[in-house]
Amino acid sequence: MNKNKMWGGRFGASPSEIMQEINASIDTDRRFAAQDIDGSRAHARMLGETGIISREDAAKILDGLNTIASELDDGSFPYRVEFEDIHLNVEARLTELIGAAAGRLHTGRSRNDQVATDFRLWVRDAIDRVLTGLAALQTALVDQAENHAETIMPGFTHLQTAQPVTFGHHCLAYVEMFERDMGRFSDARRRLNESPLGAAALAGTSFPIDRDMTAKTLGFDAPMRNSLDAVSDRDFALETANAATICAAHLSRLAEEIVVWCSAQFAFVQLPDDLTTGSSIMPQKRNPDAAELIRAKTGRVNGAAIALLTMMKGLPLAYSKDMQEDKQPVFDAVDSLELSLTAMTAMITALTVHKDNMAVAAAQGFSTATDLADWLVRVLKMPFRDAHHTTGTLVALAEKKGIALDALTLQDMQSVEKRITEDVYSVLSVENSVKSRVSAGGTAPERVREMVSFWQNRLK
């Protein structure tokens, strides 16, 4: 006879070794053992309250589940591969603890709605952890922005010097990105917060269950409205994985900048020894490996989202065993993202900024050329396109002479545009350039301080 008492009544033989190996998911889904216990507690209480099972049996089941929860906490729970998933493992252990009453727990419930409930609970908890991690990273960035509201650095386009900005302004750009990430995760959490429990295998159940009760007990807003959708939907996992890909891309961009800034060629920032590694052959090296690994983990997060989407794209309603493979990509994506957030927060917090190197770099590459063009428009009333052309000519002249734009003499400038006056030099320093960018969202120190205050209040 089939050894699996949980589902083997229909079968005359036990699963083959290869069938058992490919069918088992306990090594993966044991990660939401706590959620499985929570779901079973809610279901057992409801069964007892509605009289579907006796209050005595419900009490025994709850006592047994509490014992199992303790075993899970202290690591003594006896996982067994012959019970292919966490649900059957818990039920088997419950039977050992309380006997026949354990068989009543699954009344009005299927593994299909059970796993869907467990998975939603796990993803909801994961989103809450990610939101906490994002807030911590934002706080670290805001702290750096406050400290460096006046620290001048080159702003880049195409990785070419464009215009001077402040390092504080640069940090706040990432705060904005991560705020949008928080919005995406929060939206995903709101949409997933409906309960599949009670949908049973796919069609609901004939028992007079109270789905509102179990939904409320588990912190869901309401039961899902369609039993087919309840057991087969994985939108919540897809949406969370996709939110993770965008967040990971933002982390990767910041990681790339840290790698570049730490190089000897830039020398804008330095990471402490405990957040870098050395070389086995080159004793001078201090490698920003944490940043590089964050960059790499973006590929894992992206891959997880694609794997899940590919797995789901051709499945008919309702449940198919393919969906057993839905959890591992999500677990991996969340693990990678949480670790990346923690590592990035540590790096941003510990970052030493080399202000002098940034300032020197900001003055290179004719970074105040736009300020000169704006002066020509504002003071000489030139059309901007004419001012752009005149400024380009002056840049070419300075480049030919091998000097900075503000090192051109007034005679040099008047050889290109005779109306230029001594006042032009007031806009050609990087300090004055930065101070002048006072438009909303601009890089002027006063605007940066305003945004620091805004984010400090928002992040409280």
CSV table of C-alpha atoms in Angstrom, one decimal:
chain,number,residue,atom,x,y,z
A,1,MET,CA,0.0,0.0,0.0
A,2,ASN,CA,1.0,3.6,-0.5
A,3,LYS,CA,2.9,4.8,2.6
A,4,ASN,CA,1.6,8.3,2.4
A,5,LYS,CA,-1.5,8.4,4.6
A,6,MET,CA,-2.2,12.0,3.8
A,7,TRP,CA,-3.2,11.3,0.2
A,8,GLY,CA,-2.4,7.7,-0.6
A,9,GLY,CA,-5.8,6.0,-0.4
A,10,ARG,CA,-6.3,6.1,-4.2
A,11,PHE,CA,-2.9,4.5,-4.9
A,12,GLY,CA,-1.7,0.9,-4.6
A,13,ALA,CA,2.0,1.6,-4.6
A,14,SER,CA,4.4,4.1,-3.0
A,15,PRO,CA,6.0,6.8,-5.2
A,16,SER,CA,9.2,5.8,-6.8
A,17,GLU,CA,12.4,7.3,-5.6
A,18,ILE,CA,12.6,9.7,-8.5
A,19,MET,CA,9.0,10.6,-8.1
A,20,GLN,CA,9.5,11.4,-4.5
A,21,GLU,CA,12.6,13.4,-5.3
A,22,ILE,CA,11.0,15.6,-7.9
A,23,ASN,CA,7.7,15.9,-6.0
A,24,ALA,CA,9.1,16.9,-2.7
A,25,SER,CA,9.3,20.7,-1.8
A,26,ILE,CA,10.0,20.5,1.9
A,27,ASP,CA,13.6,21.8,1.5
A,28,THR,CA,12.1,25.0,0.0
A,29,ASP,CA,8.7,25.6,1.6
A,30,ARG,CA,9.9,24.9,5.1
A,31,ARG,CA,10.7,28.6,5.1
A,32,PHE,CA,7.1,29.5,5.6
A,33,ALA,CA,6.5,27.0,8.4
A,34,ALA,CA,5.6,29.9,10.8
A,35,GLN,CA,3.0,31.1,8.3
A,36,ASP,CA,1.6,27.6,7.9
A,37,ILE,CA,1.1,27.3,11.6
A,38,ASP,CA,-0.6,30.7,11.7
A,39,GLY,CA,-2.9,29.7,8.9
A,40,SER,CA,-3.8,26.4,10.6
A,41,ARG,CA,-4.5,28.1,13.9
A,42,ALA,CA,-6.9,30.5,12.2
A,43,HIS,CA,-8.6,27.6,10.4
A,44,ALA,CA,-8.9,25.5,13.5
A,45,ARG,CA,-10.4,28.3,15.6
A,46,MET,CA,-12.9,29.0,12.9
A,47,LEU,CA,-13.8,25.2,12.6
A,48,GLY,CA,-14.4,25.1,16.3
A,49,GLU,CA,-16.3,28.5,16.5
A,50,THR,CA,-18.7,27.5,13.7
A,51,GLY,CA,-19.3,24.0,15.1
A,52,ILE,CA,-17.9,22.2,12.0
A,53,ILE,CA,-15.7,20.3,14.5
A,54,SER,CA,-16.1,20.1,18.2
A,55,ARG,CA,-14.6,22.7,20.5
A,56,GLU,CA,-12.6,19.9,22.2
A,57,ASP,CA,-11.0,18.8,19.0
A,58,ALA,CA,-10.3,22.4,18.0
A,59,ALA,CA,-8.6,22.9,21.4
A,60,LYS,CA,-6.5,19.8,21.0
A,61,ILE,CA,-5.4,20.9,17.5
A,62,LEU,CA,-4.5,24.4,18.8
A,63,ASP,CA,-2.4,22.9,21.6
A,64,GLY,CA,-0.6,20.6,19.2
A,65,LEU,CA,0.0,23.5,16.8
A,66,ASN,CA,1.5,25.5,19.6
A,67,THR,CA,3.8,22.6,20.5
A,68,ILE,CA,4.9,22.4,16.8
A,69,ALA,CA,5.5,26.2,16.8
A,70,SER,CA,7.8,25.8,19.8
A,71,GLU,CA,9.7,23.0,18.0
A,72,LEU,CA,10.1,25.1,15.0
A,73,ASP,CA,11.5,27.9,17.1
A,74,ASP,CA,14.0,25.8,18.9
A,75,GLY,CA,15.0,23.8,15.8
A,76,SER,CA,13.8,20.4,17.1
A,77,PHE,CA,10.9,19.9,14.6
A,78,PRO,CA,11.4,16.6,12.7
A,79,TYR,CA,11.2,17.4,9.0
A,80,ARG,CA,10.8,14.3,6.9
A,81,VAL,CA,11.0,14.1,3.1
A,82,GLU,CA,8.4,11.4,2.8
A,83,PHE,CA,5.9,14.1,3.8
A,84,GLU,CA,6.6,16.1,0.7
A,85,ASP,CA,5.9,19.6,1.8
A,86,ILE,CA,5.6,21.7,5.0
A,87,HIS,CA,1.9,21.2,5.2
A,88,LEU,CA,2.0,17.5,5.3
A,89,ASN,CA,5.0,17.6,7.7
A,90,VAL,CA,3.0,19.7,10.1
A,91,GLU,CA,-0.1,17.5,9.8
A,92,ALA,CA,1.9,14.4,10.3
A,93,ARG,CA,3.6,15.8,13.4
A,94,LEU,CA,0.2,17.0,14.7
A,95,THR,CA,-1.1,13.5,14.4
A,96,GLU,CA,1.8,12.1,16.4
A,97,LEU,CA,1.1,14.7,19.1
A,98,ILE,CA,-2.7,14.6,19.5
A,99,GLY,CA,-3.9,11.5,17.6
A,100,ALA,CA,-7.1,11.3,15.6
A,101,ALA,CA,-8.2,14.8,16.2
A,102,ALA,CA,-5.4,16.0,13.9
A,103,GLY,CA,-7.3,14.5,11.0
A,104,ARG,CA,-10.1,17.1,11.5
A,105,LEU,CA,-7.8,20.1,10.8
A,106,HIS,CA,-8.0,19.7,7.1
A,107,THR,CA,-11.8,19.9,7.0
A,108,GLY,CA,-13.0,22.4,4.5
A,109,ARG,CA,-9.5,23.1,3.4
A,110,SER,CA,-7.1,22.0,0.6
A,111,ARG,CA,-3.4,22.2,0.2
A,112,ASN,CA,-4.2,24.6,-2.7
A,113,ASP,CA,-5.7,27.3,-0.6
A,114,GLN,CA,-3.4,26.5,2.3
A,115,VAL,CA,-0.2,27.1,0.3
A,116,ALA,CA,-1.7,30.2,-1.4
A,117,THR,CA,-2.4,31.6,2.1
A,118,ASP,CA,1.0,30.7,3.5
A,119,PHE,CA,2.7,32.2,0.5
A,120,ARG,CA,0.8,35.5,0.7
A,121,LEU,CA,1.5,35.7,4.5
A,122,TRP,CA,5.3,35.1,3.8
A,123,VAL,CA,5.4,37.7,1.0
A,124,ARG,CA,3.5,40.2,3.1
A,125,ASP,CA,6.1,39.8,5.9
A,126,ALA,CA,8.9,40.0,3.4
A,127,ILE,CA,7.6,43.3,2.0
A,128,ASP,CA,7.4,44.7,5.5
A,129,ARG,CA,11.1,43.8,6.0
A,130,VAL,CA,12.0,45.4,2.7
A,131,LEU,CA,10.2,48.6,3.5
A,132,THR,CA,12.1,48.8,6.8
A,133,GLY,CA,15.4,48.3,4.9
A,134,LEU,CA,14.5,50.9,2.4
A,135,ALA,CA,13.7,53.4,5.1
A,136,ALA,CA,17.0,52.8,6.8
A,137,LEU,CA,18.9,53.3,3.5
A,138,GLN,CA,17.0,56.5,2.9
A,139,THR,CA,17.9,57.8,6.4
A,140,ALA,CA,21.5,57.1,5.7
A,141,LEU,CA,21.4,59.0,2.5
A,142,VAL,CA,19.6,61.9,4.1
A,143,ASP,CA,22.2,62.0,6.8
A,144,GLN,CA,25.0,62.3,4.1
A,145,ALA,CA,23.0,64.9,2.3
A,146,GLU,CA,22.7,67.0,5.5
A,147,ASN,CA,26.5,66.7,6.0
A,148,HIS,CA,27.3,67.6,2.4
A,149,ALA,CA,24.7,70.2,1.4
A,150,GLU,CA,27.6,72.5,0.3
A,151,THR,CA,30.1,69.8,-0.9
A,152,ILE,CA,30.6,70.5,-4.6
A,153,MET,CA,31.2,67.6,-7.0
A,154,PRO,CA,30.9,67.3,-10.8
A,155,GLY,CA,27.5,66.4,-12.1
A,156,PHE,CA,27.7,64.1,-15.1
A,157,THR,CA,25.9,63.3,-18.3
A,158,HIS,CA,27.3,60.4,-20.4
A,159,LEU,CA,29.9,60.2,-17.6
A,160,GLN,CA,31.3,63.4,-18.9
A,161,THR,CA,31.5,66.5,-16.7
A,162,ALA,CA,28.3,68.5,-17.2
A,163,GLN,CA,27.6,71.0,-14.4
A,164,PRO,CA,28.7,71.3,-10.8
A,165,VAL,CA,26.3,69.9,-8.2
A,166,THR,CA,26.4,69.2,-4.5
A,167,PHE,CA,27.0,65.7,-3.1
A,168,GLY,CA,24.0,66.3,-0.9
A,169,HIS,CA,21.8,66.8,-3.9
A,170,HIS,CA,23.3,63.7,-5.5
A,171,CYS,CA,22.4,61.6,-2.4
A,172,LEU,CA,18.9,63.0,-2.4
A,173,ALA,CA,18.3,61.8,-6.0
A,174,TYR,CA,18.6,58.2,-4.7
A,175,VAL,CA,16.3,59.0,-1.8
A,176,GLU,CA,13.6,59.8,-4.4
A,177,MET,CA,14.3,56.6,-6.3
A,178,PHE,CA,14.0,54.5,-3.2
A,179,GLU,CA,10.8,56.3,-2.2
A,180,ARG,CA,9.2,55.2,-5.5
A,181,ASP,CA,10.4,51.7,-4.7
A,182,MET,CA,8.6,51.9,-1.3
A,183,GLY,CA,5.5,52.9,-3.2
A,184,ARG,CA,5.7,49.9,-5.5
A,185,PHE,CA,6.1,47.5,-2.6
A,186,SER,CA,3.4,49.2,-0.6
A,187,ASP,CA,1.0,48.9,-3.6
A,188,ALA,CA,1.9,45.2,-4.0
A,189,ARG,CA,1.2,44.7,-0.3
A,190,ARG,CA,-2.1,46.3,-0.5
A,191,ARG,CA,-3.2,44.2,-3.4
A,192,LEU,CA,-2.0,40.9,-2.0
A,193,ASN,CA,-3.8,41.4,1.4
A,194,GLU,CA,-6.8,39.3,0.6
A,195,SER,CA,-7.3,35.8,2.0
A,196,PRO,CA,-7.4,32.7,-0.2
A,197,LEU,CA,-8.2,30.5,2.8
A,198,GLY,CA,-11.5,28.7,2.3
A,199,ALA,CA,-11.3,28.5,-1.4
A,200,ALA,CA,-10.4,24.8,-0.9
A,201,ALA,CA,-9.1,22.9,-3.9
A,202,LEU,CA,-10.7,25.3,-6.5
A,203,ALA,CA,-14.5,25.4,-6.1
A,204,GLY,CA,-15.0,26.3,-2.4
A,205,THR,CA,-16.4,23.9,0.1
A,206,SER,CA,-19.8,22.6,1.2
A,207,PHE,CA,-18.9,23.2,4.9
A,208,PRO,CA,-20.4,26.3,6.5
A,209,ILE,CA,-17.0,28.0,7.0
A,210,ASP,CA,-16.6,31.6,8.0
A,211,ARG,CA,-14.0,33.1,5.6
A,212,ASP,CA,-14.4,36.6,7.0
A,213,MET,CA,-13.3,35.2,10.4
A,214,THR,CA,-10.1,33.6,9.1
A,215,ALA,CA,-9.3,36.6,7.0
A,216,LYS,CA,-9.6,38.9,9.9
A,217,THR,CA,-7.6,36.6,12.2
A,218,LEU,CA,-4.7,36.6,9.7
A,219,GLY,CA,-4.7,40.3,9.1
A,220,PHE,CA,-6.2,40.2,5.6
A,221,ASP,CA,-8.6,42.9,4.5
A,222,ALA,CA,-11.1,40.5,3.1
A,223,PRO,CA,-11.5,37.0,1.6
A,224,MET,CA,-10.7,36.7,-2.1
A,225,ARG,CA,-13.9,36.8,-4.1
A,226,ASN,CA,-13.4,33.9,-6.5
A,227,SER,CA,-12.2,30.5,-5.5
A,228,LEU,CA,-10.6,29.7,-8.8
A,229,ASP,CA,-8.6,32.9,-8.7
A,230,ALA,CA,-7.7,32.4,-5.0
A,231,VAL,CA,-5.8,29.1,-5.5
A,232,SER,CA,-4.2,29.9,-8.8
A,233,ASP,CA,-3.3,33.6,-8.5
A,234,ARG,CA,0.4,34.4,-8.2
A,235,ASP,CA,0.1,38.0,-9.2
A,236,PHE,CA,1.2,39.1,-5.7
A,237,ALA,CA,4.5,37.2,-6.1
A,238,LEU,CA,5.0,38.5,-9.6
A,239,GLU,CA,4.3,42.1,-8.6
A,240,THR,CA,6.7,41.8,-5.6
A,241,ALA,CA,9.4,40.2,-7.7
A,242,ASN,CA,9.0,43.0,-10.3
A,243,ALA,CA,9.2,45.7,-7.6
A,244,ALA,CA,12.3,44.0,-6.4
A,245,THR,CA,13.9,44.2,-9.9
A,246,ILE,CA,13.4,48.0,-10.1
A,247,CYS,CA,14.7,48.4,-6.6
A,248,ALA,CA,17.7,46.2,-7.3
A,249,ALA,CA,18.4,48.3,-10.4
A,250,HIS,CA,18.5,51.5,-8.3
A,251,LEU,CA,20.8,49.8,-5.8
A,252,SER,CA,23.0,48.6,-8.7
A,253,ARG,CA,23.3,52.2,-10.1
A,254,LEU,CA,24.4,53.5,-6.7
A,255,ALA,CA,26.8,50.6,-6.3
A,256,GLU,CA,28.3,51.4,-9.6
A,257,GLU,CA,28.9,55.0,-8.6
A,258,ILE,CA,30.6,53.8,-5.3
A,259,VAL,CA,32.9,51.5,-7.3
A,260,VAL,CA,33.8,54.4,-9.6
A,261,TRP,CA,34.2,57.0,-6.8
A,262,CYS,CA,36.4,54.6,-4.8
A,263,SER,CA,38.9,54.3,-7.7
A,264,ALA,CA,42.2,56.1,-7.6
A,265,GLN,CA,41.2,57.9,-10.8
A,266,PHE,CA,38.2,59.5,-9.0
A,267,ALA,CA,39.1,59.3,-5.3
A,268,PHE,CA,35.8,60.9,-4.4
A,269,VAL,CA,35.0,58.6,-1.5
A,270,GLN,CA,36.6,55.9,0.7
A,271,LEU,CA,35.1,52.9,2.4
A,272,PRO,CA,36.4,51.7,5.7
A,273,ASP,CA,38.5,48.5,5.9
A,274,ASP,CA,35.7,46.5,7.4
A,275,LEU,CA,33.5,47.1,4.3
A,276,THR,CA,36.2,46.3,1.7
A,277,THR,CA,38.5,43.4,0.8
A,278,GLY,CA,42.1,43.0,-0.2
A,279,SER,CA,44.0,41.2,-2.9
A,280,SER,CA,45.9,37.9,-2.5
A,281,ILE,CA,48.8,39.3,-4.6
A,282,MET,CA,48.6,43.1,-4.6
A,283,PRO,CA,49.0,44.5,-1.0
A,284,GLN,CA,47.9,48.0,-1.9
A,285,LYS,CA,44.4,47.1,-3.0
A,286,ARG,CA,41.2,48.0,-1.1
A,287,ASN,CA,38.4,46.5,-3.2
A,288,PRO,CA,34.8,47.7,-2.9
A,289,ASP,CA,33.5,44.1,-3.2
A,290,ALA,CA,30.2,44.7,-1.3
A,291,ALA,CA,29.2,47.3,-4.0
A,292,GLU,CA,30.3,45.0,-6.8
A,293,LEU,CA,28.3,42.1,-5.3
A,294,ILE,CA,25.2,44.3,-5.0
A,295,ARG,CA,25.6,45.0,-8.7
A,296,ALA,CA,25.8,41.3,-9.4
A,297,LYS,CA,22.8,40.4,-7.3
A,298,THR,CA,20.7,42.5,-9.5
A,299,GLY,CA,21.0,39.7,-12.1
A,300,ARG,CA,19.7,37.2,-9.6
A,301,VAL,CA,16.7,39.4,-8.8
A,302,ASN,CA,15.9,40.0,-12.4
A,303,GLY,CA,16.3,36.2,-13.1
A,304,ALA,CA,13.9,35.4,-10.4
A,305,ALA,CA,11.2,37.6,-11.8
A,306,ILE,CA,11.6,36.2,-15.3
A,307,ALA,CA,11.6,32.6,-14.0
A,308,LEU,CA,8.3,33.2,-12.1
A,309,LEU,CA,6.7,35.0,-15.1
A,310,THR,CA,7.8,32.2,-17.4
A,311,MET,CA,6.5,29.5,-15.1
A,312,MET,CA,3.0,31.1,-14.9
A,313,LYS,CA,2.5,32.3,-18.5
A,314,GLY,CA,0.9,29.1,-19.8
A,315,LEU,CA,-1.0,27.6,-16.9
A,316,PRO,CA,-4.7,27.0,-17.2
A,317,LEU,CA,-7.0,27.5,-14.2
A,318,ALA,CA,-6.8,26.5,-11.5
A,319,TYR,CA,-3.8,24.8,-9.7
A,320,SER,CA,-1.0,23.0,-11.5
A,321,LYS,CA,2.0,21.4,-9.9
A,322,ASP,CA,4.2,23.8,-11.9
A,323,MET,CA,3.3,26.3,-9.2
A,324,GLN,CA,5.3,24.4,-6.6
A,325,GLU,CA,8.3,26.1,-8.3
A,326,ASP,CA,6.9,29.6,-7.5
A,327,LYS,CA,8.5,30.0,-4.1
A,328,GLN,CA,12.2,29.5,-4.6
A,329,PRO,CA,12.7,32.4,-7.1
A,330,VAL,CA,10.8,34.7,-4.7
A,331,PHE,CA,12.8,33.6,-1.7
A,332,ASP,CA,16.0,34.1,-3.7
A,333,ALA,CA,14.9,37.6,-4.9
A,334,VAL,CA,13.9,38.8,-1.4
A,335,ASP,CA,17.1,37.3,0.2
A,336,SER,CA,19.3,39.1,-2.4
A,337,LEU,CA,17.4,42.4,-2.1
A,338,GLU,CA,17.4,42.4,1.7
A,339,LEU,CA,21.1,41.6,1.9
A,340,SER,CA,21.8,44.3,-0.7
A,341,LEU,CA,19.8,46.9,1.2
A,342,THR,CA,21.7,46.1,4.4
A,343,ALA,CA,25.1,46.2,2.8
A,344,MET,CA,24.3,49.5,0.9
A,345,THR,CA,23.1,51.1,4.1
A,346,ALA,CA,26.3,50.1,5.9
A,347,MET,CA,28.4,51.6,3.1
A,348,ILE,CA,26.5,54.9,2.8
A,349,THR,CA,26.6,55.3,6.6
A,350,ALA,CA,30.4,54.7,6.7
A,351,LEU,CA,31.4,56.6,3.5
A,352,THR,CA,34.2,59.1,3.9
A,353,VAL,CA,33.8,61.9,1.3
A,354,HIS,CA,37.0,63.6,-0.1
A,355,LYS,CA,35.7,67.1,-0.5
A,356,ASP,CA,38.8,68.5,-2.0
A,357,ASN,CA,39.1,65.9,-4.8
A,358,MET,CA,35.4,66.4,-5.6
A,359,ALA,CA,35.9,70.2,-5.8
A,360,VAL,CA,38.9,69.9,-8.1
A,361,ALA,CA,37.0,67.6,-10.4
A,362,ALA,CA,34.0,69.8,-10.4
A,363,ALA,CA,36.0,72.7,-11.8
A,364,GLN,CA,37.4,70.6,-14.7
A,365,GLY,CA,35.8,70.0,-18.0
A,366,PHE,CA,34.4,73.6,-18.4
A,367,SER,CA,31.6,72.7,-16.1
A,368,THR,CA,30.4,76.3,-15.8
A,369,ALA,CA,29.9,76.8,-19.6
A,370,THR,CA,26.1,76.7,-19.1
A,371,ASP,CA,26.4,79.5,-16.6
A,372,LEU,CA,28.3,81.6,-19.1
A,373,ALA,CA,25.6,80.9,-21.7
A,374,ASP,CA,22.9,81.9,-19.2
A,375,TRP,CA,24.8,85.1,-18.4
A,376,LEU,CA,24.9,86.0,-22.1
A,377,VAL,CA,21.1,85.5,-22.3
A,378,ARG,CA,20.3,87.3,-19.0
A,379,VAL,CA,22.7,90.3,-19.3
A,380,LEU,CA,23.3,90.7,-23.1
A,381,LYS,CA,19.8,89.6,-24.0
A,382,MET,CA,21.1,87.1,-26.6
A,383,PRO,CA,18.8,84.4,-27.9
A,384,PHE,CA,19.9,81.2,-26.2
A,385,ARG,CA,21.0,79.5,-29.4
A,386,ASP,CA,23.4,82.4,-30.1
A,387,ALA,CA,24.6,82.3,-26.5
A,388,HIS,CA,25.2,78.6,-26.8
A,389,HIS,CA,27.3,79.1,-30.0
A,390,THR,CA,29.3,81.9,-28.4
A,391,THR,CA,30.0,79.9,-25.3
A,392,GLY,CA,31.1,76.9,-27.4
A,393,THR,CA,33.5,79.2,-29.2
A,394,LEU,CA,35.0,80.4,-25.9
A,395,VAL,CA,35.3,76.8,-24.6
A,396,ALA,CA,37.2,75.9,-27.8
A,397,LEU,CA,39.5,78.9,-27.2
A,398,ALA,CA,40.1,77.9,-23.6
A,399,GLU,CA,40.8,74.3,-24.6
A,400,LYS,CA,43.2,75.5,-27.2
A,401,LYS,CA,45.1,77.6,-24.6
A,402,GLY,CA,45.0,74.7,-22.1
A,403,ILE,CA,43.3,76.8,-19.4
A,404,ALA,CA,40.0,76.8,-17.5
A,405,LEU,CA,37.1,78.9,-18.8
A,406,ASP,CA,37.5,81.5,-16.0
A,407,ALA,CA,41.2,81.8,-16.8
A,408,LEU,CA,40.4,83.4,-20.1
A,409,THR,CA,41.2,87.2,-20.0
A,410,LEU,CA,38.5,89.7,-20.7
A,411,GLN,CA,40.3,90.5,-23.9
A,412,ASP,CA,40.1,86.8,-24.9
A,413,MET,CA,36.4,86.9,-24.3
A,414,GLN,CA,35.8,90.2,-26.0
A,415,SER,CA,37.6,88.8,-29.1
A,416,VAL,CA,34.6,86.5,-29.5
A,417,GLU,CA,31.8,88.8,-28.1
A,418,LYS,CA,32.8,92.4,-27.6
A,419,ARG,CA,29.9,93.2,-25.3
A,420,ILE,CA,31.1,90.8,-22.5
A,421,THR,CA,32.1,92.7,-19.4
A,422,GLU,CA,34.1,92.0,-16.2
A,423,ASP,CA,30.8,90.9,-14.5
A,424,VAL,CA,31.0,87.6,-16.4
A,425,TYR,CA,33.5,86.3,-14.0
A,426,SER,CA,30.9,86.3,-11.2
A,427,VAL,CA,29.2,83.3,-12.7
A,428,LEU,CA,32.3,81.2,-13.7
A,429,SER,CA,33.2,79.8,-10.4
A,430,VAL,CA,31.8,76.4,-9.4
A,431,GLU,CA,30.7,77.8,-6.1
A,432,ASN,CA,28.6,80.5,-7.7
A,433,SER,CA,27.3,78.1,-10.2
A,434,VAL,CA,25.9,75.8,-7.6
A,435,LYS,CA,24.5,78.6,-5.5
A,436,SER,CA,22.6,80.0,-8.5
A,437,ARG,CA,20.6,76.8,-9.0
A,438,VAL,CA,17.8,77.8,-6.8
A,439,SER,CA,14.8,76.5,-8.8
A,440,ALA,CA,12.6,74.0,-7.1
A,441,GLY,CA,14.5,70.7,-7.1
A,442,GLY,CA,17.8,72.4,-7.8
A,443,THR,CA,21.2,71.7,-6.4
A,444,ALA,CA,21.7,75.0,-4.5
A,445,PRO,CA,22.6,74.4,-0.9
A,446,GLU,CA,19.5,76.1,0.4
A,447,ARG,CA,17.3,73.9,-1.7
A,448,VAL,CA,19.3,70.8,-0.5
A,449,ARG,CA,18.8,71.8,3.1
A,450,GLU,CA,15.0,72.3,2.5
A,451,MET,CA,14.8,68.8,1.1
A,452,VAL,CA,16.8,67.3,3.9
A,453,SER,CA,14.3,68.8,6.3
A,454,PHE,CA,11.4,67.5,4.3
A,455,TRP,CA,12.9,63.9,4.3
A,456,GLN,CA,13.8,64.0,7.9
A,457,ASN,CA,10.2,64.8,8.8
A,458,ARG,CA,8.8,62.2,6.4
A,459,LEU,CA,11.1,59.4,7.6
A,460,LYS,CA,10.3,59.9,11.3
